[in-house]
Coordinates of C-alpha atoms (C1' of nucleotides) in Angstrom, one line a residue:
Chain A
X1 CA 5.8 -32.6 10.2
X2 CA 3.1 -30.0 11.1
X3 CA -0.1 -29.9 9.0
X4 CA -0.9 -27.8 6.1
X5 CA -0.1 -27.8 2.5
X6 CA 3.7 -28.0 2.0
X7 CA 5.6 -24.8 0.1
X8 CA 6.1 -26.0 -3.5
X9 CA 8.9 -24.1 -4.1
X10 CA 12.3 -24.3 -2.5
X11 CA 12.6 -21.2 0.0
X12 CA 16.6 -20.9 -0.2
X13 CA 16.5 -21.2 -3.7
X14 CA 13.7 -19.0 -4.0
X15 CA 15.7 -16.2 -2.0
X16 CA 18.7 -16.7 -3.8
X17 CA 17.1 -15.8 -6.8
X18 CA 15.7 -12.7 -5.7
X19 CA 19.2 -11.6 -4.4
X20 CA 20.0 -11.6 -8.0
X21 CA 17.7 -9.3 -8.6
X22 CA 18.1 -6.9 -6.4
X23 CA 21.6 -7.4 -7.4
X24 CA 21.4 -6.6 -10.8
X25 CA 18.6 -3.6 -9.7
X26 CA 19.2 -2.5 -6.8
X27 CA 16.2 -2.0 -4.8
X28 CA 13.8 1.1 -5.8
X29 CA 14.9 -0.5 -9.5
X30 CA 13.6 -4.1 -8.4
X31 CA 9.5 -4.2 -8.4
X32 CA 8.1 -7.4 -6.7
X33 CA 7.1 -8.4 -10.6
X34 CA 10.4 -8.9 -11.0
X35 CA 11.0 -10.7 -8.2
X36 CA 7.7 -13.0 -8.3
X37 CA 8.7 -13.7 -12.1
X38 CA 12.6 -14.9 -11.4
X39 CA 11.2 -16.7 -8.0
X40 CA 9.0 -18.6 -10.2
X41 CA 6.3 -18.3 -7.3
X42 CA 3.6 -15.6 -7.1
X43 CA 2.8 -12.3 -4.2
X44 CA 0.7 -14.6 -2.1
X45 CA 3.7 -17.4 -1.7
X46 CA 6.5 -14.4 -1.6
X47 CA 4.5 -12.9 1.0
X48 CA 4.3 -16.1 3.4
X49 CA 7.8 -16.9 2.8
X50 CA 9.3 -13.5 3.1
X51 CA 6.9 -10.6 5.1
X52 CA 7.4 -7.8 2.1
X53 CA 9.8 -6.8 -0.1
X54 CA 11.9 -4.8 2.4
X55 CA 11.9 -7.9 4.9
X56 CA 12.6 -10.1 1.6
X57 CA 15.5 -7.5 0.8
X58 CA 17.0 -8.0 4.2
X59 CA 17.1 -11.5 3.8
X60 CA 18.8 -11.5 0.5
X61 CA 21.5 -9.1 1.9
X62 CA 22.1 -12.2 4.3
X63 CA 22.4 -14.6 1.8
X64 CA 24.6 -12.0 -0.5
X65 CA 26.9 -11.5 2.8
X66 CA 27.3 -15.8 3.5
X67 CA 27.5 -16.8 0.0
X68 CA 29.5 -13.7 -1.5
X69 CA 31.0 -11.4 0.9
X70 CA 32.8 -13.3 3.8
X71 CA 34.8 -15.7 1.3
X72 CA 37.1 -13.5 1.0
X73 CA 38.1 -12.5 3.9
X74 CA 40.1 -16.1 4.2
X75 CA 42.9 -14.7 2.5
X76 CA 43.9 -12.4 4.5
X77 CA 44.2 -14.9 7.0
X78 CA 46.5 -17.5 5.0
X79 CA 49.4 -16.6 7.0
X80 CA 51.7 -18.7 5.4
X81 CA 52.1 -16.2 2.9
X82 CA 53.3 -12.3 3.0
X83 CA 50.9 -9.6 4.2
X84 CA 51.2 -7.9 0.9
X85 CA 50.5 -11.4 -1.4
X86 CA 47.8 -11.9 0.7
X87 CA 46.2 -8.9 0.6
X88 CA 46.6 -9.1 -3.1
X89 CA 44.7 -12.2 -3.1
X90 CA 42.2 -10.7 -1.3
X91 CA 41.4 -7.9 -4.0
X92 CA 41.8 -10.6 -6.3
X93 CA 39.5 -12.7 -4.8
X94 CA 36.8 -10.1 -4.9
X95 CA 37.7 -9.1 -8.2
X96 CA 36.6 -11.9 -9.8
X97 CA 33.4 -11.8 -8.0
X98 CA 33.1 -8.4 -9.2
X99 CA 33.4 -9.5 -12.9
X100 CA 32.1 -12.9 -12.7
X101 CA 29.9 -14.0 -15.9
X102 CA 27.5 -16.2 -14.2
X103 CA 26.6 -13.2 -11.4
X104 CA 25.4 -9.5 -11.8
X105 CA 28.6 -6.8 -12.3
X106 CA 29.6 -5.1 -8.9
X107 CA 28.7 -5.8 -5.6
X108 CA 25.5 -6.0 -3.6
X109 CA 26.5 -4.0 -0.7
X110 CA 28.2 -1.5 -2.8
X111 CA 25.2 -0.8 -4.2
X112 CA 23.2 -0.8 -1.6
X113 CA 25.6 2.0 0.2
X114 CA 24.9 4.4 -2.8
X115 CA 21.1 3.9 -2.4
X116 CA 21.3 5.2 1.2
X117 CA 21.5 8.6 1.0
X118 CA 18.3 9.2 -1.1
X119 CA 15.0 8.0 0.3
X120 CA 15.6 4.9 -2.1
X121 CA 16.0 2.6 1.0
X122 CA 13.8 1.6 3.6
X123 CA 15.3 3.0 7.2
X124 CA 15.5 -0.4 8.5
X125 CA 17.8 -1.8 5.8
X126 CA 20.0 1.7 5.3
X127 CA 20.6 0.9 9.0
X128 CA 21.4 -3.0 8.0
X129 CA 23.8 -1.9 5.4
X130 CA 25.7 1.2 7.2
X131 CA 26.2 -1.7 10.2
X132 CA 27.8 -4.2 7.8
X133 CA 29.9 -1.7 6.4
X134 CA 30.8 -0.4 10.2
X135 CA 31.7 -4.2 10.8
X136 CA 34.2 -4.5 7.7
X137 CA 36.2 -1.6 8.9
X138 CA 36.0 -2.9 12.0
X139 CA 37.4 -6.8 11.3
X140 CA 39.9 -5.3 8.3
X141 CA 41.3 -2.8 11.4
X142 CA 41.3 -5.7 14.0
X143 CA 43.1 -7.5 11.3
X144 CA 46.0 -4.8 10.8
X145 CA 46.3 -4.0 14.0
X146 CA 47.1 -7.8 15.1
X147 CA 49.7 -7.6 12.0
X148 CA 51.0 -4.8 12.4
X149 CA 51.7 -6.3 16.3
X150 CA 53.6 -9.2 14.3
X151 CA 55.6 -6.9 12.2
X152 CA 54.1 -7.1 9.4
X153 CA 52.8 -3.5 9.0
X154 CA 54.8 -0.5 9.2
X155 CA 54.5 1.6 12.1
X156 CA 53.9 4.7 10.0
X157 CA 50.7 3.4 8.4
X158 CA 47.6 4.0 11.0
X159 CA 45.9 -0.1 11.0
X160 CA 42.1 1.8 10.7
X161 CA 43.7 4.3 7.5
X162 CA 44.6 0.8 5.5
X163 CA 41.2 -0.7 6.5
X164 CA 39.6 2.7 5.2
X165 CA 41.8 2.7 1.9
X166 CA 41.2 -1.1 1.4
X167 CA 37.4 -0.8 2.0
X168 CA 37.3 2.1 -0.9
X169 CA 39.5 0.4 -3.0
X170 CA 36.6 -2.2 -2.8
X171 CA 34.1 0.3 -3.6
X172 CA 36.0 1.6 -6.5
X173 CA 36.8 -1.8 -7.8
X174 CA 33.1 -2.7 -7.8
X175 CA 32.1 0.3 -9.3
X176 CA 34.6 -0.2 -12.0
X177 CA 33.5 -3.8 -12.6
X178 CA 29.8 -2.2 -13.3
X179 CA 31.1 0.4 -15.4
X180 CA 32.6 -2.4 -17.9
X181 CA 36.0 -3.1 -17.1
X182 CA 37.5 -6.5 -17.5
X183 CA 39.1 -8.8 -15.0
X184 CA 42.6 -6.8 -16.7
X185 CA 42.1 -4.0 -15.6
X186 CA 41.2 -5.1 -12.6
X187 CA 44.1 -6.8 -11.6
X188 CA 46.4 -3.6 -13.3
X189 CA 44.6 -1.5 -10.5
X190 CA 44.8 -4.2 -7.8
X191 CA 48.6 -4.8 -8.5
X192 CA 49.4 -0.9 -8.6
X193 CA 47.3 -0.5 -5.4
X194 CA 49.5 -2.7 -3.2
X195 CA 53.0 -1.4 -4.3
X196 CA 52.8 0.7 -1.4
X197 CA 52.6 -2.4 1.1
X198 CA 55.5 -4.0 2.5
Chain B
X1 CA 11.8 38.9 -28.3
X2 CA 9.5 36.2 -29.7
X3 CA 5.6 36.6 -29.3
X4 CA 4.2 34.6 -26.5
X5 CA 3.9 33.9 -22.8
X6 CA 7.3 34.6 -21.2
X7 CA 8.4 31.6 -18.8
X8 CA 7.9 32.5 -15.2
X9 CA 11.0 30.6 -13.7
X10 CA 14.7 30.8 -14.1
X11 CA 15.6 27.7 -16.5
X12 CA 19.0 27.1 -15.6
X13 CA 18.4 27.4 -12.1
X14 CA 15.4 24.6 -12.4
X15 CA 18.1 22.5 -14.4
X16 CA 20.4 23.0 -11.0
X17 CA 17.8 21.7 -8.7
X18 CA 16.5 18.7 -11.1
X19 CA 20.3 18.2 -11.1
X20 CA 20.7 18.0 -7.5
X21 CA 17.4 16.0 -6.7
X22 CA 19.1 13.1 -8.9
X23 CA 22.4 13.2 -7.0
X24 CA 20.7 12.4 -4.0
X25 CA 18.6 10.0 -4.7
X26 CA 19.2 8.4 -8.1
X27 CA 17.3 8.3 -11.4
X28 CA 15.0 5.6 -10.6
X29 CA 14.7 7.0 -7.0
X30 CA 13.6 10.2 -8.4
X31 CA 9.9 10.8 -9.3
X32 CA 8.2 13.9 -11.2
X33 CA 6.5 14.6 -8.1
X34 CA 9.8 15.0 -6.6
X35 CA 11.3 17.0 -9.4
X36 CA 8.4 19.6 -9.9
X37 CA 8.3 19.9 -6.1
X38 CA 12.0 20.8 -6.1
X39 CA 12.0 23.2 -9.3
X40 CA 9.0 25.0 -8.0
X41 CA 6.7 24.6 -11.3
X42 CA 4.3 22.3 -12.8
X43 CA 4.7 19.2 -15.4
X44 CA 3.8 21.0 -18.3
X45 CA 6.5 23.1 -17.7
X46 CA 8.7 20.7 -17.1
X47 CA 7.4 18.9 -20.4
X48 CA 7.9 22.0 -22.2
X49 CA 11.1 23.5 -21.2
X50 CA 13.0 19.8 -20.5
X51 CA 11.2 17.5 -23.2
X52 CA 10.9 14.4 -20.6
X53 CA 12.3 12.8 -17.3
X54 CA 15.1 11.1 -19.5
X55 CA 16.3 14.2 -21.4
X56 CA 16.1 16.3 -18.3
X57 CA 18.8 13.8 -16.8
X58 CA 20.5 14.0 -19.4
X59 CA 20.8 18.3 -19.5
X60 CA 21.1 17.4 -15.5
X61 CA 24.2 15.2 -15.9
X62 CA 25.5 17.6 -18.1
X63 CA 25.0 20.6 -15.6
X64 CA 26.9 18.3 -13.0
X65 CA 29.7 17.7 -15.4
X66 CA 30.2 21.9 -15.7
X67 CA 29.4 22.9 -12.5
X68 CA 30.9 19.7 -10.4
X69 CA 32.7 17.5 -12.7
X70 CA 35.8 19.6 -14.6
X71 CA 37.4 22.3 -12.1
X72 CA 39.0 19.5 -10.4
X73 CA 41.1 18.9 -13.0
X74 CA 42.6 22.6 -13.0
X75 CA 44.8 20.7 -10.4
X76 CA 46.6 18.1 -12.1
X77 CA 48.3 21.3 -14.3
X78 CA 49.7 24.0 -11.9
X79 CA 52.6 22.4 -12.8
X80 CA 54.6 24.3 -10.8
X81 CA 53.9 21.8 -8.0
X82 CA 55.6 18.3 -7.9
X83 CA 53.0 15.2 -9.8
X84 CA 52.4 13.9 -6.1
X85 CA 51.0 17.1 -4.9
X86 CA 49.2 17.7 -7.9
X87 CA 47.5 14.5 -8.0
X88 CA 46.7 14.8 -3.8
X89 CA 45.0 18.2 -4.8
X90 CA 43.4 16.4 -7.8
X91 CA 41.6 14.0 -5.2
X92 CA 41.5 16.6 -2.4
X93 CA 39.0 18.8 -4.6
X94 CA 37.2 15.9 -5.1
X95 CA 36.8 14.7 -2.0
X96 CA 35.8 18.3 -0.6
X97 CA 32.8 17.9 -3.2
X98 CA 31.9 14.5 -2.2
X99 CA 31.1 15.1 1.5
X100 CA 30.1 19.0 0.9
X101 CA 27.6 19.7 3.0
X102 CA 25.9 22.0 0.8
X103 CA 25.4 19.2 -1.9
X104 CA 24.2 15.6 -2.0
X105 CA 26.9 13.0 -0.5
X106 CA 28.8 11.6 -3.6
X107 CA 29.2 11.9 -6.7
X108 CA 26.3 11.9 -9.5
X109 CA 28.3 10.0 -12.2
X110 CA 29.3 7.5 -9.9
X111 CA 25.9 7.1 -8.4
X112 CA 24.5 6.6 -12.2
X113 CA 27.4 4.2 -13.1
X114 CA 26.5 2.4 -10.8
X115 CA 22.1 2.3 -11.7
X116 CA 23.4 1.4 -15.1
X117 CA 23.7 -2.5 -15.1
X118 CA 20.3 -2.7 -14.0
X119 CA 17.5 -1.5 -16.4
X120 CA 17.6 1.5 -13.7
X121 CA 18.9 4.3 -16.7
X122 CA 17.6 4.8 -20.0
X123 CA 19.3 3.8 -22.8
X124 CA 20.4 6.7 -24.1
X125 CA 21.4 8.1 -20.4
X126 CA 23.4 4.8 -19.3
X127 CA 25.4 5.3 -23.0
X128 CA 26.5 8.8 -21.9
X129 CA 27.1 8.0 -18.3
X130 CA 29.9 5.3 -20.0
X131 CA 31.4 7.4 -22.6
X132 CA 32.0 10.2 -19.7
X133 CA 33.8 7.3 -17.9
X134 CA 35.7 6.8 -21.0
X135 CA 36.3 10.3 -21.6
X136 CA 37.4 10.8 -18.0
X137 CA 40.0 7.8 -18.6
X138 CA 41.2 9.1 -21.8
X139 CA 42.1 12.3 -20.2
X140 CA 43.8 10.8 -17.3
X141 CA 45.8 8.5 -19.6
X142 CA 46.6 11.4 -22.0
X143 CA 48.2 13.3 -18.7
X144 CA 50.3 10.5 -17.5
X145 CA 51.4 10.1 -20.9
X146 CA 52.9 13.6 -21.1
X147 CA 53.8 13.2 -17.4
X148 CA 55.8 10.5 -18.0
X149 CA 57.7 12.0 -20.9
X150 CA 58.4 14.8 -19.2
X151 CA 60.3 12.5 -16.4
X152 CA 58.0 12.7 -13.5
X153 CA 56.0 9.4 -13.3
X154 CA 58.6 6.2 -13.2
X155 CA 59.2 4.5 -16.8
X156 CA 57.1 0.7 -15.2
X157 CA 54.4 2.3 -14.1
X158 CA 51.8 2.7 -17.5
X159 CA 49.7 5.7 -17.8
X160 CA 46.8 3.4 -18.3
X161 CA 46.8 1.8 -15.2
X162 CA 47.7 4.8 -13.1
X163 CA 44.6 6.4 -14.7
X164 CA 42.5 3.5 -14.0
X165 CA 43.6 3.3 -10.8
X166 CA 43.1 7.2 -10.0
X167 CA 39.4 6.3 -11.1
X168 CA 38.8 3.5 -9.0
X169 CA 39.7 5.7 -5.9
X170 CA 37.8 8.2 -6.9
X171 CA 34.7 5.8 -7.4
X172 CA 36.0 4.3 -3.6
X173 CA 35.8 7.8 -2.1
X174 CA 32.4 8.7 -3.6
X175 CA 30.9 5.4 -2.0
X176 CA 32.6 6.0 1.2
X177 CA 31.8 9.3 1.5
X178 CA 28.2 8.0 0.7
X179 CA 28.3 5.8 3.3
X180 CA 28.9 8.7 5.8
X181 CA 32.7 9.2 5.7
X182 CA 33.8 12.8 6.9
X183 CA 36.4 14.4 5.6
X184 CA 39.3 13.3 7.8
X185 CA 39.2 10.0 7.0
X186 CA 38.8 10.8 3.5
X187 CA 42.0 12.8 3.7
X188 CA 43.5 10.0 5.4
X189 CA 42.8 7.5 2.4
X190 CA 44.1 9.9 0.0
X191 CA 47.2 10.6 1.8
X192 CA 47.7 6.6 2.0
X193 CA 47.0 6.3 -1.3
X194 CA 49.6 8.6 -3.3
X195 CA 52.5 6.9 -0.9
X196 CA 53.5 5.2 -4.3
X197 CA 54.1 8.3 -6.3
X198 CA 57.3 10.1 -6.5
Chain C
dA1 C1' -7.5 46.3 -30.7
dC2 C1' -6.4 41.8 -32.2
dA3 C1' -4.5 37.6 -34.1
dA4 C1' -0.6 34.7 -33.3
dT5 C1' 2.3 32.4 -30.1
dT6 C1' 3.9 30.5 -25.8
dT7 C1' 3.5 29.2 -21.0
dT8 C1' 0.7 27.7 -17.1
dG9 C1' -2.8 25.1 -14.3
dT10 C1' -5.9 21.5 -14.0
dA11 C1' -7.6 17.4 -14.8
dC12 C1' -6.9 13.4 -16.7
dC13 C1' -4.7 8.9 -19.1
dG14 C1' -3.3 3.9 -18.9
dA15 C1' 0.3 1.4 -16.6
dT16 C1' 2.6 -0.1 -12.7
dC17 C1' 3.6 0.2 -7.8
dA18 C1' 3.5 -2.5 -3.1
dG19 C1' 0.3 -5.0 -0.7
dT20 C1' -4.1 -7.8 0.5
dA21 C1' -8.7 -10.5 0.6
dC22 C1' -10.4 -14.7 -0.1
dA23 C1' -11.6 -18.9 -2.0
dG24 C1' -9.4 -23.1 -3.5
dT25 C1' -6.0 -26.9 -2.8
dA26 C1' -3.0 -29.8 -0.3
dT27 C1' -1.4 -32.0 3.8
dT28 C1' -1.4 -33.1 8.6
dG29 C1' -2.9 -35.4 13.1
dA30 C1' -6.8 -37.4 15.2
Chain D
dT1 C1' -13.3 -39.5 7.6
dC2 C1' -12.7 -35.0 9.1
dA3 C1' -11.4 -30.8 11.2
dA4 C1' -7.3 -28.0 11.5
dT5 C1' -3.6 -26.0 9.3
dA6 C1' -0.8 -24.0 5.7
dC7 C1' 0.3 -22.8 0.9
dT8 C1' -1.4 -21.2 -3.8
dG9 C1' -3.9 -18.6 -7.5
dT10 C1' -6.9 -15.0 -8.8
dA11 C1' -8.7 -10.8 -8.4
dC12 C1' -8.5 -6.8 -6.4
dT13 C1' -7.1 -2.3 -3.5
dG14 C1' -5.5 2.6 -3.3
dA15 C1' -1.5 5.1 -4.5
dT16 C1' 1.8 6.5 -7.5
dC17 C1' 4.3 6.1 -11.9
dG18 C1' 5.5 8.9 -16.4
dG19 C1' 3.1 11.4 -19.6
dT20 C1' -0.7 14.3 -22.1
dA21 C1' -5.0 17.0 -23.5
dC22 C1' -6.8 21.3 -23.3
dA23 C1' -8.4 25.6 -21.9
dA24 C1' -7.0 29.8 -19.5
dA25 C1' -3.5 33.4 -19.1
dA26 C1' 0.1 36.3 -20.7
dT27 C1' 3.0 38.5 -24.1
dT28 C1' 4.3 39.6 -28.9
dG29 C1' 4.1 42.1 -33.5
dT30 C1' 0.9 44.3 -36.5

DNA sequence: ACAATTTTGTACCGATCAGTACAGTATTGA
DNA sequence: TCAATACTGTACTGATCGGTACAAAATTGT
């Protein structure tokens, strides 16, 4: 154990907490009063624990991206079942993220994105957020291209144009879970979106 | 002409750059510093002519909605074109907005959907942000309705959910194009996308 | 010319912003 | 026991936030 006072508060928990923030707030709408009130600690202890708010923003967009945003993904890759069935589990999947009770409406990164283009985000995390988009298109293309391969994908349909289509149906379906709408509608949108596959 | 000093700027073209300030970078991103910069005069002309930061949002969503907002709709009734084409124009005028150079990337009702959650938005602003959703769904609904009677969308597919869904995308695009999509790969998506009608 | 009215510029308000200095409090290894 | 180390609480910093008070400037009708 090395010396010194030990933290009194628990630094995951702590973090996970101000992901919900940020979250529900975005980030120019999250002050670090907010985040010292939910985090239960004060600037001294969020300081030592986290560098600043940008840094401590980075860090929840980790946490956001392991606890919330690679779940998912999984169902594409339950091969057992048809392409189409499990892309629809995949919507669905992040569907009831988007609208569950216990979490803030929408998701993290699509929020993030739409803070980008004004100054509202430090240039170090616009970077972090354009990359992890860049990587989704990235694995959702690998993934159609290697199905497509097995027959699973028309020919017609580009593998990177699906990726593109999936990722904004994402974006729309988040957006749409802020706006108000119900896990219904949702799944109305998500069913009507996939009629096209297979 | 009433007595008194005469205002020195252009109103409505003041109300245009306020407007455009909060596409790009958000209400709670945007400061008075940053709108009296923009509009070219000081804040008690801004106090007088706009009441306060909230109601000159408000006249600035509004603006949006008249300059930005309706004229894509013009293309869901040259009905001399088939609903499919119709509908791709519908999200190609759209699209050509959303990644205009000219103009902030996205779109400013989706960017403020998305701040409302948060405590980002005034009431008042975040209540007329969701009844122009609503309004925008009723509309969309109304036309499939009258669509479908006239024998151009199929009988299973409900006016409701194809409206829905038309929003979603059009939420997806504005993120995407947000998030630096260009143009072709917007096109792309929408091309994908309406492979279900007709 | 002059009173009435309206806009403009400056200087300010209290509140909040992100961030920090520093003393006090634990906890360690020696 | 004691120095070294690390976390915590309080009080503070300068900058910026949205908003306002008020006098100067400009335009009107009389």
């Amino acid at each position: 154990m090395t010396a010194g006072r030990h933290r009194s508060f628990d630094k995951d928990n702590a973090l996970e907490k101000a992901m919900l923030v940020f979250w529900k707030n975005g980030y120019p709408g999250t002050s670090l009063t907010d985040l010292t009130n939910v985090m239960g600690i004060n600037k001294s202890s969020l300081y030592a624990a986290f560098g600043n708010k940008e840094q401590l923003f980075n860090q929840a967009i980790d946490f956001y991206l392991n606890k919330h945003g690679a779940i998912h993904l999984d169902e594409l890759f339950k091969t057992e079942l048809s392409l189409k069935t499990r892309i629809k589990n995949y919507l669905l999947s992040i569907a009831n993220m988007l609208i569950n009770p216990d979490l803030p409406k929408g998701c993290l990164i699509c929020l993030s994105t739409v803070e980008i283009a004004g100054a509202c985000l430090p240039d170090n995390s616009a970077k972090n957020i354009g990359d992890i988009n860049q990587q989704t298109i990235l694995t959702l293309t690998d993934f159609f291209e290697k199905e497509q391969k097995a027959g699973n994908l028309i020919a017609r349909h580009s593998p990177s144009t699906v990726a593109n289509y999936l990722l904004t149906l994402q974006f729309g379906l988040a957006v749409s879970a802020r706006n108000g709408g119900n896990i219904g509608e949702l799944k109305e949108v998500i069913n009507f979106s996939i009629v096209l596959f297979n």
